[in-house]
Short mmCIF file of C-alpha atoms and ligand atoms in Angstrom, two decimals:
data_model
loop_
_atom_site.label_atom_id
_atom_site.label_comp_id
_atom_site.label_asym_id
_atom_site.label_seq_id
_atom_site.Cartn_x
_atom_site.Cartn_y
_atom_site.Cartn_z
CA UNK I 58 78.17 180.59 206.70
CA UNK I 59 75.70 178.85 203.66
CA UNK I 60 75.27 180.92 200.87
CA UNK I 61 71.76 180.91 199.83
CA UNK I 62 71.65 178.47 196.99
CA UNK I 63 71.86 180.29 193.42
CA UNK I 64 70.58 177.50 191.57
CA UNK I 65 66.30 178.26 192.11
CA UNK I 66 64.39 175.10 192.95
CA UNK I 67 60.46 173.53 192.38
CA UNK I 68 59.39 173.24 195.75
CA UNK I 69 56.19 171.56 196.84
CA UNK I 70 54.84 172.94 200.50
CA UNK I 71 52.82 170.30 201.82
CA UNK I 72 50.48 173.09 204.15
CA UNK I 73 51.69 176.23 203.19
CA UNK I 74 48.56 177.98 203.97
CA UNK I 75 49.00 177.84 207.37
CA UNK I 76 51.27 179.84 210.30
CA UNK I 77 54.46 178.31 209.61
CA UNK I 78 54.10 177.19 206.34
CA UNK I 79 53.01 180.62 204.81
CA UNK I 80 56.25 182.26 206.25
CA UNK I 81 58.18 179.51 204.50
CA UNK I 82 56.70 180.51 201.40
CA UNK I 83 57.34 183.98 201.48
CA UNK I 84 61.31 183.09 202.43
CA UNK I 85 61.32 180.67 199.46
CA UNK I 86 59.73 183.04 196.65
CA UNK I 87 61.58 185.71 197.72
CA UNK I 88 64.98 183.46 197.44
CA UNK I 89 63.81 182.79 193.85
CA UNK I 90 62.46 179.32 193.94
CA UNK I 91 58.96 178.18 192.58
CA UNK I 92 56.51 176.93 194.86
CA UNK I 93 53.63 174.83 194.59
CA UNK I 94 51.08 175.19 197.56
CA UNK I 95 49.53 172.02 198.31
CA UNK I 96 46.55 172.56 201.47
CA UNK I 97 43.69 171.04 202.06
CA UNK I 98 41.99 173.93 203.97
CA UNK I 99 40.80 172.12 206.98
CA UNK I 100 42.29 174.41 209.37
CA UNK I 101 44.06 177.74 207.25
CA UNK I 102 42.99 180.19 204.77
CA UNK I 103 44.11 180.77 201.57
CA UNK I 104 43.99 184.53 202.48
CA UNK I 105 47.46 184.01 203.91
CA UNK I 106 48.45 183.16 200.32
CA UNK I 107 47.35 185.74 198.69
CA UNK I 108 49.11 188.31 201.06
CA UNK I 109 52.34 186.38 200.45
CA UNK I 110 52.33 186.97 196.78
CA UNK I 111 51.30 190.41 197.56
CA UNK I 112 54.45 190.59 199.97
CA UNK I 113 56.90 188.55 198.00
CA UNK I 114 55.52 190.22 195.00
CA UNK I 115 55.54 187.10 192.59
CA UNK I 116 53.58 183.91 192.23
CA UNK I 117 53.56 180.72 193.43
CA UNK I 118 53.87 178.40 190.42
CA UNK I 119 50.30 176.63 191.47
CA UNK I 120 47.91 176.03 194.35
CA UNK I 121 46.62 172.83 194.92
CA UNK I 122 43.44 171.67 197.38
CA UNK I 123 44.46 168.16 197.89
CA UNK I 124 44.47 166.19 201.41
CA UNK I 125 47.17 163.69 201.94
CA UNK I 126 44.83 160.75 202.34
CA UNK I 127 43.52 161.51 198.60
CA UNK I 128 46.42 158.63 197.19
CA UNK I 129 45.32 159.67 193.29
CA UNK I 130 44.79 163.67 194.06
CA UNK I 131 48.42 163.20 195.23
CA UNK I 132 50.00 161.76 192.33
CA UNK I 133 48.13 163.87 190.21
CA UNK I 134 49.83 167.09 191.61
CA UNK I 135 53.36 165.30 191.64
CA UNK I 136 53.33 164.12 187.68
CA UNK I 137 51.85 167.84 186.85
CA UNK I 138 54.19 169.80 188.65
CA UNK I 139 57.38 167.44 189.35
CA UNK I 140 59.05 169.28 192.02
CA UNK I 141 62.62 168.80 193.54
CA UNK I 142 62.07 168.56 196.60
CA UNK I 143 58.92 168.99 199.62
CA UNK I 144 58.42 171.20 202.96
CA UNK I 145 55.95 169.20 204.92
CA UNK I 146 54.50 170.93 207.33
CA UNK I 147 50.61 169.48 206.70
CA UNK I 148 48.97 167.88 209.78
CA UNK I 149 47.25 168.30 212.83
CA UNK I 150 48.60 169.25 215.69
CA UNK I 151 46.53 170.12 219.03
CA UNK I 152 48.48 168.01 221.91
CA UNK I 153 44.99 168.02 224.24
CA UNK I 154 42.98 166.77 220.89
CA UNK I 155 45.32 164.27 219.86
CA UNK I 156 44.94 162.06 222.88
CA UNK I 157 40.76 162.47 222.25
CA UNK I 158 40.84 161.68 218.86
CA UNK I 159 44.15 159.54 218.68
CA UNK I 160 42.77 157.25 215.86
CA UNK I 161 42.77 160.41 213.50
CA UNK I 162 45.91 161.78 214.34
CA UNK I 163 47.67 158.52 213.38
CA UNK I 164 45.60 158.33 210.23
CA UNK I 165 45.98 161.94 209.23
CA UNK I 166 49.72 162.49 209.92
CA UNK I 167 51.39 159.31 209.83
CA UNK I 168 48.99 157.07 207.06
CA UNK I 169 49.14 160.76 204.84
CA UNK I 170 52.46 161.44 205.43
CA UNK I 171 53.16 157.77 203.90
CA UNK I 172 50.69 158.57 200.68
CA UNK I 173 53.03 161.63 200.48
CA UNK I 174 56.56 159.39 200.46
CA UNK I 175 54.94 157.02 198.20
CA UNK I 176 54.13 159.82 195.73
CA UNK I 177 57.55 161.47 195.99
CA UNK I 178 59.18 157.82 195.16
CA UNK I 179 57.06 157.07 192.37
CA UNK I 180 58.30 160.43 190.77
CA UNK I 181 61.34 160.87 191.57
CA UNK I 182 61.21 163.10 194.64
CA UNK I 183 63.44 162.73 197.45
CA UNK I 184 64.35 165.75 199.14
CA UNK I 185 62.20 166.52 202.13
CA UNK I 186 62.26 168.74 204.75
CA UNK I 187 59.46 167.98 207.82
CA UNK I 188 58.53 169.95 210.18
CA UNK I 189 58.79 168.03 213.38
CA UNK I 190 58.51 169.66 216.84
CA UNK I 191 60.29 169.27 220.31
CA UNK I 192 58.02 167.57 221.54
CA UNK I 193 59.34 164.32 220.61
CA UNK I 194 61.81 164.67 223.38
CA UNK I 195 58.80 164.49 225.88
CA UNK I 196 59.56 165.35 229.42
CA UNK I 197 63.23 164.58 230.16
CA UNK I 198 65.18 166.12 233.48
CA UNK I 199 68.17 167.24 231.28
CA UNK I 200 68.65 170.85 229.66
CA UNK I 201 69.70 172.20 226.87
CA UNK I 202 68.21 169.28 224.66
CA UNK I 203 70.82 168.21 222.09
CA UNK I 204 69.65 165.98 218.91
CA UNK I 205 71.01 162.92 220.71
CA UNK I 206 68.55 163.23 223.34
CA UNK I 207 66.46 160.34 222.55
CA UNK I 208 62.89 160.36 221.20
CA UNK I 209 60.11 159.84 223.95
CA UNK I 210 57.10 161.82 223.11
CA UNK I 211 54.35 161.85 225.65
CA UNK I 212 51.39 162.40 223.60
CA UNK I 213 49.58 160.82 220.58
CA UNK I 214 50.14 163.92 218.68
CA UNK I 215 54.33 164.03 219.74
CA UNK I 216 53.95 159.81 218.54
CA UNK I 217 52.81 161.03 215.42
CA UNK I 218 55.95 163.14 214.72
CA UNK I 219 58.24 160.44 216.30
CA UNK I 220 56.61 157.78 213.77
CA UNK I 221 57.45 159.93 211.45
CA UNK I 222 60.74 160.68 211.88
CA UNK I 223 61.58 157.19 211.98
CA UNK I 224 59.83 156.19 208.80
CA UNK I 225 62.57 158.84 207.05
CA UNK I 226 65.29 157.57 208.66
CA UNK I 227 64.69 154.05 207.60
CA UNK I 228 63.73 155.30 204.12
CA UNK I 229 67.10 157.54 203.98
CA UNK I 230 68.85 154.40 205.15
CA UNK I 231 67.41 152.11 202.56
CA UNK I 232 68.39 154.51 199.36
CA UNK I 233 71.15 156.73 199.66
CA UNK I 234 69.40 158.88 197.27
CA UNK I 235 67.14 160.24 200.07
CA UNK I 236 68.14 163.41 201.37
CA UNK I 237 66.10 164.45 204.34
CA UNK I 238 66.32 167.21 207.16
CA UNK I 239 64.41 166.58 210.11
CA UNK I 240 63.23 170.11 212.16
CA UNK I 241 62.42 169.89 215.78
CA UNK I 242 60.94 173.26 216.54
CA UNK I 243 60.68 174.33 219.97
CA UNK I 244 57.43 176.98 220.62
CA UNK I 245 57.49 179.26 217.34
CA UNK I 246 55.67 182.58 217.86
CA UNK I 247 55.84 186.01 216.08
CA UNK I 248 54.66 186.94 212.54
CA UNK I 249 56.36 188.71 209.35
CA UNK I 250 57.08 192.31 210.58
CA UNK I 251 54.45 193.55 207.67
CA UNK I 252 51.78 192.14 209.99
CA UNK I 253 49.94 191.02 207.14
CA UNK I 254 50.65 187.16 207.93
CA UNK I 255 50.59 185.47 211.21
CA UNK I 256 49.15 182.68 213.18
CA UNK I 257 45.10 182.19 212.89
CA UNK I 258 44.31 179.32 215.52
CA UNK I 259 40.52 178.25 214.81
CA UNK I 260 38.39 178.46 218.79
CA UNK I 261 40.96 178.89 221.72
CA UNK I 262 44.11 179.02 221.29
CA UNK I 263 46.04 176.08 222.97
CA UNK I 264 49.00 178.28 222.68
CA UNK I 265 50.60 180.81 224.97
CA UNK I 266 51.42 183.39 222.86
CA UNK I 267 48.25 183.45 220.82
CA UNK I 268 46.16 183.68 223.82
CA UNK I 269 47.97 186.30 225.21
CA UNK I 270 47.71 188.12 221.93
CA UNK I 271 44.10 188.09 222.36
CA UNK I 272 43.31 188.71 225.35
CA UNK I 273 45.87 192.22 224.89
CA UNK I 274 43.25 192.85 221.87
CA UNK I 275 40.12 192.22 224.07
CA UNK I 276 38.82 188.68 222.24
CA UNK I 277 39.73 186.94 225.78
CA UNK I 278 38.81 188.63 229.28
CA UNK I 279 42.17 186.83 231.10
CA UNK I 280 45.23 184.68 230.61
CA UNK I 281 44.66 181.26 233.13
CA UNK I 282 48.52 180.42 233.82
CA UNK I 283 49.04 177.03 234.39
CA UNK I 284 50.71 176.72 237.25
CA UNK I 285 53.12 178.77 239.41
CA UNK I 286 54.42 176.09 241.52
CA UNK I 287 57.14 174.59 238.89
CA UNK I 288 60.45 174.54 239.85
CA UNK I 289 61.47 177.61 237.98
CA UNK I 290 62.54 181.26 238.58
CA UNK I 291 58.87 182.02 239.09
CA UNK I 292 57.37 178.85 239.54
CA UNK I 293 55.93 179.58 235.92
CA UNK I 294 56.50 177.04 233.19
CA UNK I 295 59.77 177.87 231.08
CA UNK I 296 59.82 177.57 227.12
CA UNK I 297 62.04 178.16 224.03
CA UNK I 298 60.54 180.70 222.16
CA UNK I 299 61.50 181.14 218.43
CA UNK I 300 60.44 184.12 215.99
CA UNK I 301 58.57 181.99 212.83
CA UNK I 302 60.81 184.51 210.70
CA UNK I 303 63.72 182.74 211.75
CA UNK I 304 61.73 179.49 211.86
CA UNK I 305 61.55 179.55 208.24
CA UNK I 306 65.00 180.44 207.46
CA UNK I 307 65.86 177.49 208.76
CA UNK I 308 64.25 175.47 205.87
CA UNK I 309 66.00 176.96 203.27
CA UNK I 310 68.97 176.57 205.26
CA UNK I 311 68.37 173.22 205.59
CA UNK I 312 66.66 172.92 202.31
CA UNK I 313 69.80 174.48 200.59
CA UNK I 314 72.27 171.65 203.20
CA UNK I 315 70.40 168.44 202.09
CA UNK I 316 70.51 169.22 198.49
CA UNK I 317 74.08 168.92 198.80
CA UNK I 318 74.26 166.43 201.75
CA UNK I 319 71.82 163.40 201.06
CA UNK I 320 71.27 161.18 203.88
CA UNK I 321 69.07 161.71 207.39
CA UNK I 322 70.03 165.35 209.40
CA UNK I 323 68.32 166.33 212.39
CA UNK I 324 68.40 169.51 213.63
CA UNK I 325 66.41 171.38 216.85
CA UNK I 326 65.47 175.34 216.00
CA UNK I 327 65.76 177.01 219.01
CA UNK I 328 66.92 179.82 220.21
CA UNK I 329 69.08 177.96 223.68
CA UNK I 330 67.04 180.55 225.83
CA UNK I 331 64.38 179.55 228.03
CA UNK I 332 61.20 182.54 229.10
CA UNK I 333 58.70 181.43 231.81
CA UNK I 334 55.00 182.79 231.13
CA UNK I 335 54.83 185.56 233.23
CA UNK I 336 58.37 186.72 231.47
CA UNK I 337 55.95 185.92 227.70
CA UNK I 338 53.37 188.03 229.79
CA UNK I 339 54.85 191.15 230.57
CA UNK I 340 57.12 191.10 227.33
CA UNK I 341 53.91 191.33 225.70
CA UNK I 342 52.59 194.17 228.03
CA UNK I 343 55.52 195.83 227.07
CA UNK I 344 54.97 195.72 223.26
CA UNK I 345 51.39 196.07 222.99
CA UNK I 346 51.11 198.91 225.61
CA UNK I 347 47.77 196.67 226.64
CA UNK I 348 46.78 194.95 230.40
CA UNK I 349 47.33 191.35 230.52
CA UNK I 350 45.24 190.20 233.12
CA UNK I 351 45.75 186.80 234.48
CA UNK I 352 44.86 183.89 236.98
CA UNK I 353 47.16 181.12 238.21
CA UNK I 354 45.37 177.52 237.40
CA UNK I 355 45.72 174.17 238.38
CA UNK I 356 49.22 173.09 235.98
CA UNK I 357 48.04 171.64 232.59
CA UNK I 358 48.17 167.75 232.47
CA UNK I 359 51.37 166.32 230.57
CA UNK I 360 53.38 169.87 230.86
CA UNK I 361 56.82 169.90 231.38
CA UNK I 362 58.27 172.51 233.78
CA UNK I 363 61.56 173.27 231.33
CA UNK I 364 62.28 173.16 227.67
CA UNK I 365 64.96 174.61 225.81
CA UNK I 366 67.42 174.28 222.78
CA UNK I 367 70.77 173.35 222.41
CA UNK I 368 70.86 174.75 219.33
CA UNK I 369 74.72 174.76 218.57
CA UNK I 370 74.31 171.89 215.38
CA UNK I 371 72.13 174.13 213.48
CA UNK I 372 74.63 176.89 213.84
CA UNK I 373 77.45 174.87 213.41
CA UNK I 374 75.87 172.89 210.23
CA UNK I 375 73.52 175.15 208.82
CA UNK I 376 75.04 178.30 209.66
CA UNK I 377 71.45 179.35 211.12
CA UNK I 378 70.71 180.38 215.13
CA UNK I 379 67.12 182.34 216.21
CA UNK I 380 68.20 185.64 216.64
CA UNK I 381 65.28 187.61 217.54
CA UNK I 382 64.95 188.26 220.81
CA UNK I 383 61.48 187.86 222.76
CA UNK I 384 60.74 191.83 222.39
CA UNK I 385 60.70 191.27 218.60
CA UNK I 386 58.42 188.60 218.90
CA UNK I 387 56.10 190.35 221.04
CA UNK I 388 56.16 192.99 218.58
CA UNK I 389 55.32 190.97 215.73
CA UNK I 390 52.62 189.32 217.10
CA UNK I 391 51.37 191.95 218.52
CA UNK I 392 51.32 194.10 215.09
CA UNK I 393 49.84 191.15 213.02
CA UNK I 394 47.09 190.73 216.23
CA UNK I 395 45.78 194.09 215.96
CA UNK I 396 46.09 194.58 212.36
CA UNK I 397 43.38 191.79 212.23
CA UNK I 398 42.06 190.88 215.69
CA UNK I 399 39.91 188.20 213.98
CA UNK I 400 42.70 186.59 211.94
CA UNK I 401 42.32 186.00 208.19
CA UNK I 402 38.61 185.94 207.58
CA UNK I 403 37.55 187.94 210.55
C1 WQD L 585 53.79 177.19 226.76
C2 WQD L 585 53.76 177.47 228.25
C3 WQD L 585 52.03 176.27 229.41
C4 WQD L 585 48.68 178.40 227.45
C5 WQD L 585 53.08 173.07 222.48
C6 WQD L 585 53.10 171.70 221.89
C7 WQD L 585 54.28 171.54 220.98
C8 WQD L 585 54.35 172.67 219.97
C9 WQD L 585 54.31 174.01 220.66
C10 WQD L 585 53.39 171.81 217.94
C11 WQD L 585 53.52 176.23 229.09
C12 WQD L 585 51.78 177.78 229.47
C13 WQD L 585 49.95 177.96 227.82
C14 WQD L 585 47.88 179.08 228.40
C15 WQD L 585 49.63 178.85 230.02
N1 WQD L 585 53.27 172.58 219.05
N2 WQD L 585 50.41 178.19 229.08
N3 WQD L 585 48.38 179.29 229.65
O1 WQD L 585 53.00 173.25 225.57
O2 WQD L 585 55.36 174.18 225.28
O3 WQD L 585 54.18 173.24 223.32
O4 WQD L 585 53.12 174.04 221.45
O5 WQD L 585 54.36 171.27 217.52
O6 WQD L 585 54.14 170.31 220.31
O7 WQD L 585 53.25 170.76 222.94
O8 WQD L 585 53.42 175.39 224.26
O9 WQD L 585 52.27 177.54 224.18
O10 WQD L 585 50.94 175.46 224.85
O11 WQD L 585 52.62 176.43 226.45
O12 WQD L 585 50.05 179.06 231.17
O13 WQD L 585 46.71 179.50 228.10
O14 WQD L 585 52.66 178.35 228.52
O15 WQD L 585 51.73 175.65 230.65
O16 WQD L 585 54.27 176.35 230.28
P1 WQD L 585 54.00 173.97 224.73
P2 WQD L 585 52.22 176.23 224.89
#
């Protein structure tokens, strides 16, 4: 098992205003490392930021408004603050609007994710953990999915992460001083058991969870389920659910393995158990005490019917595994939903 690292670190959180991010920062301040925020707002509050110092009771060393594609604003923050190492979790990420817009997905993740390398070079930097996502993996026939499954996203958003991923790996390769830990999460849901943080999607929610959350708190009249006709237990679509608690755990974990391990690490965060909708559905019943209605729809283009984690490496290596179980996360969304049933700035 890691011990959490004793030495306390300058951490810059690319995004840390938003769902995942803001968890992250709570884990790291209350581990004892500084953080610096860096956000550009476009789709987060900074009312998540103050609840985490609230929660965490202590500062974050700095927030800074900056967007990735602002080169100077970037290097600015970096010779200021000088931090050991970055959490990138900043980027878009709606799978429907990335294959709209797939012009500004490629310039927004992949041209400011490469501002944000250049930056971290040019001062020294090079300890990063990013927050990729399962679905780089795409569609494939084969469950659990391992780390060696190979890359074959199926989206423009998915590319972006992919893209990514590779740009690290061939940076890691070219200077052994690069230490990076790629994180493929699978579907994170759930919110810090305070209920004071949690995740704030702007207009619908593309998002299972989410949308269930609101239509238990009356902002949506029904769930639409997209599609009972999959080859599955109940012909629902099956995902890998994992608490956001535990999601950002594994950062520091791997945050705290890289440090010591330089080099390229990829590692999925799962929890290796797979829950169709309707299972997400009347979990949620369950928790919130609330009707879920619902309608079956035509399937959503581009879904899989199965995903799940093999998540034995990040045990293994990191000494992390997901081990809240889907009632916990149903609770925790559910208390964060109807502690503010508009989100942030309701
Ligand atoms: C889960 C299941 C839907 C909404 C996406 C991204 C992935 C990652 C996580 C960023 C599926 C069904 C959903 C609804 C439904 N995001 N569903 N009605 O598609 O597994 O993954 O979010 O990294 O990149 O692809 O998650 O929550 O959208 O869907 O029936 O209103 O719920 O068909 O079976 P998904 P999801």
């Amino acid at each position: 098992m890691n011990l959490i690292r004793l030495v306390p670190m300058k951490i810059l959180v690319t995004g840390g205003t938003g769902y995942i991010g803001s968890h992250t920062v709570l884990a790291l301040l209350e581990a004892g490392h500084g953080v610096v925020v860096l956000d550009n707002l476009s789709n987060s509050s900074k009312t998540s930021l103050e609840r985490v110092q609230e929660l965490a009771g202590r500062e974050i060393t700095a927030f800074e408004e900056v967007d990735l594609l602002d080169r100077s604003g970037l290097d600015d923050v970096f010779s200021r603050h000088r931090p050991d190492a970055v959490i990138h979790f900043a980027g878009l990420k709606a799978v429907g609007e990335s294959s709209e817009k797939p012009l500004w997905y490629y310039t927004n993740n992949v041209s400011g994710t490469v501002n944000l390398l250049w930056a971290m070079e040019e001062n020294d930097c090079r300890t990063i953990v990013f927050s990729s996502s399962a679905t780089v993996y795409g569609a494939p026939e084969t469950m659990p999915l391992t780390e060696k499954q190979t890359m074959d996203a199926q989206n423009p958003y998915g590319r972006t992460k992919e893209h990514i991923e590779d740009m690290l790996a061939d940076l890691a390769a070219s200077d052994d001083r690069w230490a990076v830990a790629l994180l493929r999460y699978f579907n994170p849901v759930g919110a810090h058991e305070s209920g004071r943080i949690g995740e704030d999607p702007s207009g619908i929610p593309n998002n299972l969870m989410p949308f269930v959350a609101q239509v238990a708190v009356g902002r949506r009249e029904k769930l639409m389920v997209f599609g009972d006709d999959y080859p599955t237990p109940d012909g629902t679509g099956v995902r890998d659910y994992i608490h956001v608690v535990d999601l950002a755990d594994g950062h520091l974990k791997a945050l705290d393995r890289i440090s010591e391990d330089p080099g390229v690490h990829v590692w999925n965060l799962g929890t290796g158990r797979g829950y169709s909708v309707l299972e997400v559905r009347d979990a949620f019943h369950k928790a919130s005490g609330r009707e879920i209605p619902y309608e079956i729809a035509p399937r959503r283009a581009g879904d899989a019917a199965v995903s799940y984690a093999d998540p034995s490496a990040a045990l293994a290596e990191l000494g992390w595994s997901g081990d809240r179980d889907m009632d916990t996360m149903c609770r925790d969304h559910w208390n964060w939903q109807k502690n503010n049933p508009h989100g942030y700035d309701g």
